[in-house]
CSV table of C-alpha atoms and ligand atoms in Angstrom, one decimal:
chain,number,residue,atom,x,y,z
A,18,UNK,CA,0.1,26.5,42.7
A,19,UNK,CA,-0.4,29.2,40.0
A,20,UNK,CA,-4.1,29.5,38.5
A,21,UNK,CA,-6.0,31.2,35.6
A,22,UNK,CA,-9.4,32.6,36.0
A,23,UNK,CA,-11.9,30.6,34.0
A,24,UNK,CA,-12.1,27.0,32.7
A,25,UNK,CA,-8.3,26.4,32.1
A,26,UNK,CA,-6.3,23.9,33.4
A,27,UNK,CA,-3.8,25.5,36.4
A,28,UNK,CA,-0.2,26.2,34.9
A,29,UNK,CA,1.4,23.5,37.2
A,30,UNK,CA,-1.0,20.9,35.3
A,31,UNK,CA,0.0,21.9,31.8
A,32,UNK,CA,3.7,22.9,32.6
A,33,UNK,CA,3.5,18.7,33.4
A,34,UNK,CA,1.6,18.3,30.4
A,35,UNK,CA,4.1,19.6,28.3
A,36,UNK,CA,7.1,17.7,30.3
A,37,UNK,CA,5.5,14.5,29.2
A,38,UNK,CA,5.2,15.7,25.6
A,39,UNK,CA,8.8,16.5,25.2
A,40,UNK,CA,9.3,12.3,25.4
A,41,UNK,CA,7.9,12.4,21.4
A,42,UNK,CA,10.0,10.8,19.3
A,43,UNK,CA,11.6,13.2,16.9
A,44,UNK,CA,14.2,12.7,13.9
A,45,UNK,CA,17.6,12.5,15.7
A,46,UNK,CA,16.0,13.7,19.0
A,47,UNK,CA,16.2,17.3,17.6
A,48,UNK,CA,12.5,18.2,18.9
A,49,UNK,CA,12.0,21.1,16.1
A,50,UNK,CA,9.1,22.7,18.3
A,51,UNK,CA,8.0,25.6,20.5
A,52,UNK,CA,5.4,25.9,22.4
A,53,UNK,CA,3.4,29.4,23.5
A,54,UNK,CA,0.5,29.5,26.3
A,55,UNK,CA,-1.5,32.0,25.9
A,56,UNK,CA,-5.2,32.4,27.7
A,57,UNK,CA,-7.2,30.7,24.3
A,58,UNK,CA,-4.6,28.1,24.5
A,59,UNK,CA,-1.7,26.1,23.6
A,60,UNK,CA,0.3,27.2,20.1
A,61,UNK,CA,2.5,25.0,18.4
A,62,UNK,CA,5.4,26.4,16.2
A,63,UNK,CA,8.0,24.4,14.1
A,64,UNK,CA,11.4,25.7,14.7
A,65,UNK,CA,13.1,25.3,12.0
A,66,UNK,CA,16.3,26.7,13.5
A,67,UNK,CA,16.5,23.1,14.5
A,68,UNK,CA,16.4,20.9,10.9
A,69,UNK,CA,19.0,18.5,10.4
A,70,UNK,CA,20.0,19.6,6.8
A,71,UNK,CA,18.5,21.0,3.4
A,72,UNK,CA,16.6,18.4,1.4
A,73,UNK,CA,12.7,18.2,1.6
A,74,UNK,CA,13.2,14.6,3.8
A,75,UNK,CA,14.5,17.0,6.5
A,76,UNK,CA,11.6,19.4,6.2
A,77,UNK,CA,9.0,16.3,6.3
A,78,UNK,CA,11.6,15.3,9.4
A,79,UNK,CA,10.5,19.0,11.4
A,80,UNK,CA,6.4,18.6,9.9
A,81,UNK,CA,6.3,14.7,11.1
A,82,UNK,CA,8.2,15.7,14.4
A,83,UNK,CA,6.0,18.5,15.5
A,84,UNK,CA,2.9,16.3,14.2
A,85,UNK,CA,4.3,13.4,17.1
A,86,UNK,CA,4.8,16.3,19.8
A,87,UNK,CA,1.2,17.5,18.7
A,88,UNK,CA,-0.2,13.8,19.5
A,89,UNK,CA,1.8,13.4,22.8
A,90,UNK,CA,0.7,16.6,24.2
A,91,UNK,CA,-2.8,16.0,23.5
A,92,UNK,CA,-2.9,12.4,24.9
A,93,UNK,CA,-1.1,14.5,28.2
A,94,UNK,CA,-3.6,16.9,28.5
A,95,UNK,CA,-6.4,14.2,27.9
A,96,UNK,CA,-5.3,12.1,30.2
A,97,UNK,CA,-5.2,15.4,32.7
A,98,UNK,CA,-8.8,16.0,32.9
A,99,UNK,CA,-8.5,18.0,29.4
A,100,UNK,CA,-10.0,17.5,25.8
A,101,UNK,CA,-8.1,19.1,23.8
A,102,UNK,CA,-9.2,20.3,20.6
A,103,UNK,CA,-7.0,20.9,18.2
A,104,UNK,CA,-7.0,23.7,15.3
A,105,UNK,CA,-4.3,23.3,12.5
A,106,UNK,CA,-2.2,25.3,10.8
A,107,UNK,CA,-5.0,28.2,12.4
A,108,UNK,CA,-3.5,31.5,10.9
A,109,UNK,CA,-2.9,31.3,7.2
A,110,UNK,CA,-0.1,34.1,7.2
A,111,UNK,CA,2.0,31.9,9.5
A,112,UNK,CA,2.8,28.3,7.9
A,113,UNK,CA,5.0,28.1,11.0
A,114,UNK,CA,2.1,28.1,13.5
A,115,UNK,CA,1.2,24.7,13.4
A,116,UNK,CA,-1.6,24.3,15.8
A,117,UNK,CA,-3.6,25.5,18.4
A,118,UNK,CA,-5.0,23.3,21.3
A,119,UNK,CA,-8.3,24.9,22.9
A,120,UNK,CA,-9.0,22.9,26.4
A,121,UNK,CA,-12.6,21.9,27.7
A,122,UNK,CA,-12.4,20.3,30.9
A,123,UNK,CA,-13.5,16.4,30.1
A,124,UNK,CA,-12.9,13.4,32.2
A,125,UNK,CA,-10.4,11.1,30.5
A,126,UNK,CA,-11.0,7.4,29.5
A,127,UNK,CA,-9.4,4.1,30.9
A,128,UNK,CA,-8.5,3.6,27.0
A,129,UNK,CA,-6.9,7.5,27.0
A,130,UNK,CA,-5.0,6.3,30.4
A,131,UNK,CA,-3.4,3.2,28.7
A,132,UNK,CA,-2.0,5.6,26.4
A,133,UNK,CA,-1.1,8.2,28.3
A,134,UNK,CA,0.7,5.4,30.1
A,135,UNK,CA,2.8,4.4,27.4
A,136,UNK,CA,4.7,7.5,26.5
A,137,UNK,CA,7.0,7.0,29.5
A,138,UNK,CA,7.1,3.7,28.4
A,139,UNK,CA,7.9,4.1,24.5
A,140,UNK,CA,11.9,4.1,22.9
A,141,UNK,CA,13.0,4.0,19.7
A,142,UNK,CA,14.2,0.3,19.9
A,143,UNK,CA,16.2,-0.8,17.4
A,144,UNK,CA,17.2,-3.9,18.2
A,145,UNK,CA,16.6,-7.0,16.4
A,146,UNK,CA,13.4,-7.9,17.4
A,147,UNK,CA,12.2,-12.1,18.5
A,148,UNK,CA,10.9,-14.2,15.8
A,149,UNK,CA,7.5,-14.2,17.0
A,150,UNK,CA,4.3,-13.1,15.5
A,151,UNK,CA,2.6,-10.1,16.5
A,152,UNK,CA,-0.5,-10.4,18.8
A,153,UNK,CA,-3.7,-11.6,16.9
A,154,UNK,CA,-5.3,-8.6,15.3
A,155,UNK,CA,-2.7,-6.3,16.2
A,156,UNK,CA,-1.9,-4.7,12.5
A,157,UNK,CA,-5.4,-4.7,11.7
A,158,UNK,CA,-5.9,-2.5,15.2
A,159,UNK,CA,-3.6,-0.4,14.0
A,160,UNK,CA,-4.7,-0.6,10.1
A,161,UNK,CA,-8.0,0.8,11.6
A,162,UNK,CA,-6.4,3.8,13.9
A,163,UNK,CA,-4.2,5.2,11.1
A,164,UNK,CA,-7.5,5.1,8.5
A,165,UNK,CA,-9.6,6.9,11.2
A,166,UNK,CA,-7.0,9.8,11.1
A,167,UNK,CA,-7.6,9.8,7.4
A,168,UNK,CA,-3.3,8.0,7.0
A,169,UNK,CA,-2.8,5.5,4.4
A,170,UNK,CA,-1.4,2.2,6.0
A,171,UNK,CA,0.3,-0.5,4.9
A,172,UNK,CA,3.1,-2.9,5.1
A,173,UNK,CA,6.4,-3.3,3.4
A,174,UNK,CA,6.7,-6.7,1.8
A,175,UNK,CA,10.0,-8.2,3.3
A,176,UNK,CA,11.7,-8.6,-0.5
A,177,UNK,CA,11.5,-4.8,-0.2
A,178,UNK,CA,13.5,-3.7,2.7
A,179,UNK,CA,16.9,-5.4,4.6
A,180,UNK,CA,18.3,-4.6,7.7
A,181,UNK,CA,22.2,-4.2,7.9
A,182,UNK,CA,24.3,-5.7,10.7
A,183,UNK,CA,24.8,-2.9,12.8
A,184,UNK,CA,20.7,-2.0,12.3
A,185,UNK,CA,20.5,0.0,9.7
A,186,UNK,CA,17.5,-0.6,7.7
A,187,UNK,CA,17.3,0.2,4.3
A,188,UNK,CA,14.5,-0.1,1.1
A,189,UNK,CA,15.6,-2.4,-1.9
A,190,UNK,CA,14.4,-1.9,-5.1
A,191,UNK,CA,15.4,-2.6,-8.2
A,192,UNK,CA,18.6,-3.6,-7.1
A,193,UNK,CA,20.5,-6.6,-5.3
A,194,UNK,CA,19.5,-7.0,-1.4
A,195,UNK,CA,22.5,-6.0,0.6
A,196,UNK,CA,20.8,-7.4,3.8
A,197,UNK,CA,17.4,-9.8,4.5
A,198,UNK,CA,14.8,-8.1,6.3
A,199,UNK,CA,14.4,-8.9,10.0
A,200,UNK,CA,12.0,-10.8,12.3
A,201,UNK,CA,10.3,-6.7,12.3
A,202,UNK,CA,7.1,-5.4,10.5
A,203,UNK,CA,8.1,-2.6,8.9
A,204,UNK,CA,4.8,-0.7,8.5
A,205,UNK,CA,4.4,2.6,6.2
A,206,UNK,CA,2.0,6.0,6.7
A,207,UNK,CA,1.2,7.8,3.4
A,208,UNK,CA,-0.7,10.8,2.6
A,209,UNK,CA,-2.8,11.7,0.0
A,210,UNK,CA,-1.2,14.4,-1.1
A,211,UNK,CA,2.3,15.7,-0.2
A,212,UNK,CA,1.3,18.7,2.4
A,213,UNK,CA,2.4,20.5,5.1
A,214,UNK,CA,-0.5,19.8,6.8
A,215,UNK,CA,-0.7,16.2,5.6
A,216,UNK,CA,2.7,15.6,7.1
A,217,UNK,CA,2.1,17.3,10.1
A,218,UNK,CA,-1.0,14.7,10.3
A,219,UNK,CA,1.2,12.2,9.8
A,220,UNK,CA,3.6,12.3,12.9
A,221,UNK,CA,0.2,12.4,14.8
A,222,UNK,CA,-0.9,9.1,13.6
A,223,UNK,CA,2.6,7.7,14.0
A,224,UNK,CA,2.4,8.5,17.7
A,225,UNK,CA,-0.9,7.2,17.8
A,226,UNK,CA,0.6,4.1,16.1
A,227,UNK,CA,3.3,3.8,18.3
A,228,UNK,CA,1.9,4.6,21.5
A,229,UNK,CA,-0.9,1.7,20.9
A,230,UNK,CA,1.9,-1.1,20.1
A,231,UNK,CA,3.5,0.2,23.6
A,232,UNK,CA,0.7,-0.9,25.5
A,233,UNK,CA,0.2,-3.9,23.7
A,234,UNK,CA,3.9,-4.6,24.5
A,235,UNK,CA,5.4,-4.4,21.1
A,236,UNK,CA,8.6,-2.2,20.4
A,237,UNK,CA,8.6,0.0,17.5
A,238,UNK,CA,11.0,2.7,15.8
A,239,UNK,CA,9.9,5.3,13.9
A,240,UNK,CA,11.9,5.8,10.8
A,241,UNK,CA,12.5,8.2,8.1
A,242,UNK,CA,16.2,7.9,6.8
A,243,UNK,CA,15.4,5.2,4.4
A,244,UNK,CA,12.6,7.7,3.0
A,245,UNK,CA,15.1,10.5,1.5
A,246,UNK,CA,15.9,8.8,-1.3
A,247,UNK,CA,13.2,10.1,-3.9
A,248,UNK,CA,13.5,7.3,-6.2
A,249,UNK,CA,12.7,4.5,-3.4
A,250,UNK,CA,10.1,6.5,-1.9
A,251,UNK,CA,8.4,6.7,-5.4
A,252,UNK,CA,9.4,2.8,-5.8
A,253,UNK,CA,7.2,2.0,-2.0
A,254,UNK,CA,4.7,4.7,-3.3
A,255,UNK,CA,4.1,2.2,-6.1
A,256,UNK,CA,4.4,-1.1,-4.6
A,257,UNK,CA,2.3,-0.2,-1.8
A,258,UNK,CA,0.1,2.4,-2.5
A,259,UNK,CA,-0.8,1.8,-6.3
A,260,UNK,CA,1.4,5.1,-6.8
A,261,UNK,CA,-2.0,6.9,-4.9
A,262,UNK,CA,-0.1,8.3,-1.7
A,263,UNK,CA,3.1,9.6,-0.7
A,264,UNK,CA,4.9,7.5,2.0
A,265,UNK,CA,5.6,9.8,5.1
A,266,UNK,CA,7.0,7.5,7.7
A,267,UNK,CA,8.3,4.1,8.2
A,268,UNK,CA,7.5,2.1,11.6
A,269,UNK,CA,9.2,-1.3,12.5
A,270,UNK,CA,6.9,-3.3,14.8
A,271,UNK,CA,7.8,-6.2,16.9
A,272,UNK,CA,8.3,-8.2,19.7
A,273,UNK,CA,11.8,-6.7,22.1
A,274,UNK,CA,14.1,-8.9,22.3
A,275,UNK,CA,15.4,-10.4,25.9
A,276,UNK,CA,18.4,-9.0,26.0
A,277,UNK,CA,18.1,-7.2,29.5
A,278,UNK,CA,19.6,-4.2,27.3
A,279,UNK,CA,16.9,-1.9,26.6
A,280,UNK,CA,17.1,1.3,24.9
A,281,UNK,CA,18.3,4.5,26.9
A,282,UNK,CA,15.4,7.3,27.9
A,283,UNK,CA,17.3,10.4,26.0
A,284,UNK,CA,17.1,13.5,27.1
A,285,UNK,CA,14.6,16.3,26.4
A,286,UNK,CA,14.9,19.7,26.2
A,287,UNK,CA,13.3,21.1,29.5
A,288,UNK,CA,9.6,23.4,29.3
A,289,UNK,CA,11.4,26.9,29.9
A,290,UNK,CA,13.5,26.1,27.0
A,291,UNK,CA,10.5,25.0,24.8
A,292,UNK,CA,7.7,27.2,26.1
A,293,UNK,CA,7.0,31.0,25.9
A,294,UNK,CA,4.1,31.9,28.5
A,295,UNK,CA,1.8,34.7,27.6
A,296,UNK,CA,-0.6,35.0,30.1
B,5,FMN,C1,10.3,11.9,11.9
B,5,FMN,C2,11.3,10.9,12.6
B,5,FMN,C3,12.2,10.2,11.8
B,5,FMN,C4,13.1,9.3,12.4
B,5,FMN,N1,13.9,8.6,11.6
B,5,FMN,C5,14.7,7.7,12.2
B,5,FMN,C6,15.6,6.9,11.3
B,5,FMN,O1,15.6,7.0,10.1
B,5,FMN,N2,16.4,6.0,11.9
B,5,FMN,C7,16.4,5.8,13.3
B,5,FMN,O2,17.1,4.9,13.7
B,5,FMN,N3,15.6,6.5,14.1
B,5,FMN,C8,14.8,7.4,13.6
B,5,FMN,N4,13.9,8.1,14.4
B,5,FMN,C9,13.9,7.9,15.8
B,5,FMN,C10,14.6,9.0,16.6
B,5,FMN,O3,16.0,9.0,16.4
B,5,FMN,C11,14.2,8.9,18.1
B,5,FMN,O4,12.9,9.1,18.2
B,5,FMN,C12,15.0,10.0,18.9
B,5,FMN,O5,16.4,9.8,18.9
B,5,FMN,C13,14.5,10.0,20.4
B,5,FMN,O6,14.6,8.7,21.0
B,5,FMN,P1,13.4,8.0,21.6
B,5,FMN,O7,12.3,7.9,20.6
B,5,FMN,O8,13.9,6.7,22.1
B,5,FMN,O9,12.9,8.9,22.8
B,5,FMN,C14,13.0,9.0,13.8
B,5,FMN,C15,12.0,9.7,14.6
B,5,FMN,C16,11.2,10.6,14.0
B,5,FMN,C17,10.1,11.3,14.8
């Protein structure tokens, strides 16, 4: 086992650590990030060699990416004997470098465990999910976690979104609904202001979001695509937020269906291919 002198967790310990972030959900599994370990830390970088296209929804798609990879590595390393804290966007003449993640040995909590647990646990399910209802007090758990982080919350009244046959979902408005929405709760995260740093906060507290409706046994799918058209976004902006935030991410919530057909665990890039080491 490889060490560093000092209070830093061994390399074995965060090379793990970083394993278990790579499960974050990003847009199209195309895990924009890179990681570099150096002796004050952990640095996160966008790598935008790896956006999907052009249009500003792709750059939120790389921001709110990194931002879930951010929240997965620190639930890893929390629930490795490490608090991490977390400075962002810590050198103003790189808007690339989108975090550093100082570590203070801390023992980790039976609530940062059931977290932790979940990310090996946690797909992008998009299946039609049971008509049930979600657990009592579920939305208002997760009301309260996004509001904490300083997100906007809120849900996306049924008359405004559809879900297509083969699972697309889609926003409606101002125009005939091609599709009813599902048994789902489509949830929506907004920012105050349209940021780098705001969206980069953003795919944090849609982890968080998603990694609490894992352990309570929900499924969830994060979801952007319906979001790049500027005129719907303004439209939910409106009808949900009183025109006061800017929607950054959409997550259906609900109950898996029985199907004995559950979503595949994709693959992830490997550490070597993600991670520079500068120790
Ligand atoms: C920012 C972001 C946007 C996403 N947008 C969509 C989307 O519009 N539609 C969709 O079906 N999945 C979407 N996803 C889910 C990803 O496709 C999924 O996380 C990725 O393929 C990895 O699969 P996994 O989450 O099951 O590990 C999005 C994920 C992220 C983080």
């Amino acid at each position: 086992m490889r060490h560093l002198a000092g209070s830093f967790p061994d390399l074995d310990t965060l090379e793990r650590a970083l394993d278990i972030a790579a499960r974050a959900p990003s847009a199209q599994n195309a895990q924009p990030w890179r990681w570099r370990v150096t002796p004050s830390g952990v640095d996160l970088f966008a790598d935008w060699t790896r956006r999907l296209g052009d249009g500003d929804s792709d750059r939120r798609d790389v921001l709110i990416s990194c931002g879930a990879v951010l929240h997965h590595c620190a639930v890893a390393v929390t629930a490795a004997g490490w608090a991490p804290r977390v400075h962002r966007f810590p050198d103003r003449a790189d808007g690339d470098h989108l975090a550093l993640i100082e570590l203070i040995e801390a023992p980790p909590s039976a609530a940062d465990l059931e977290l932790a647990a979940a990310i090996g646990r946690r797909r992008a399910d998009r299946r039609p999910y049971r008509a049930e209802s979600l657990p009592a007090g579920s939305l208002e758990m997760l009301h309260v976690r996004a509001e904490r982080d300083g997100l906007r919350f809120g849900v996306v009244p049924k008359a405004h979104w559809g879900r297509s046959a083969d699972g697309e979902v889609a926003l409606q408005f101002g125009r005939r609904a091609d599709a009813p929405a599902d048994e789902a709760v489509l949830l929506v995260l907004g920012t105050e202001s349209d940021t780098d740093l705001l969206r980069v906060r953003a795919g944090e507290v849609m982890s968080d979001l998603m990694l609490a409706a894992t352990s309570m046994g929900l499924a969830s799918c994060p979801l952007t695509m319906p979001l790049s058209d500027t005129r719907d976004r303004l439209a939910l902006a409106c009808e949900v937020f009183d025109g006061e935030a800017y929607p950054q991410t959409l997550i259906r919530v609900g109950w898996a269906p029985d199907d004995g057909n559950p979503p595949p665990m994709l693959e992830r890039r490997s550490v070597p291919e993600t991670t520079e080491w500068l120790l």
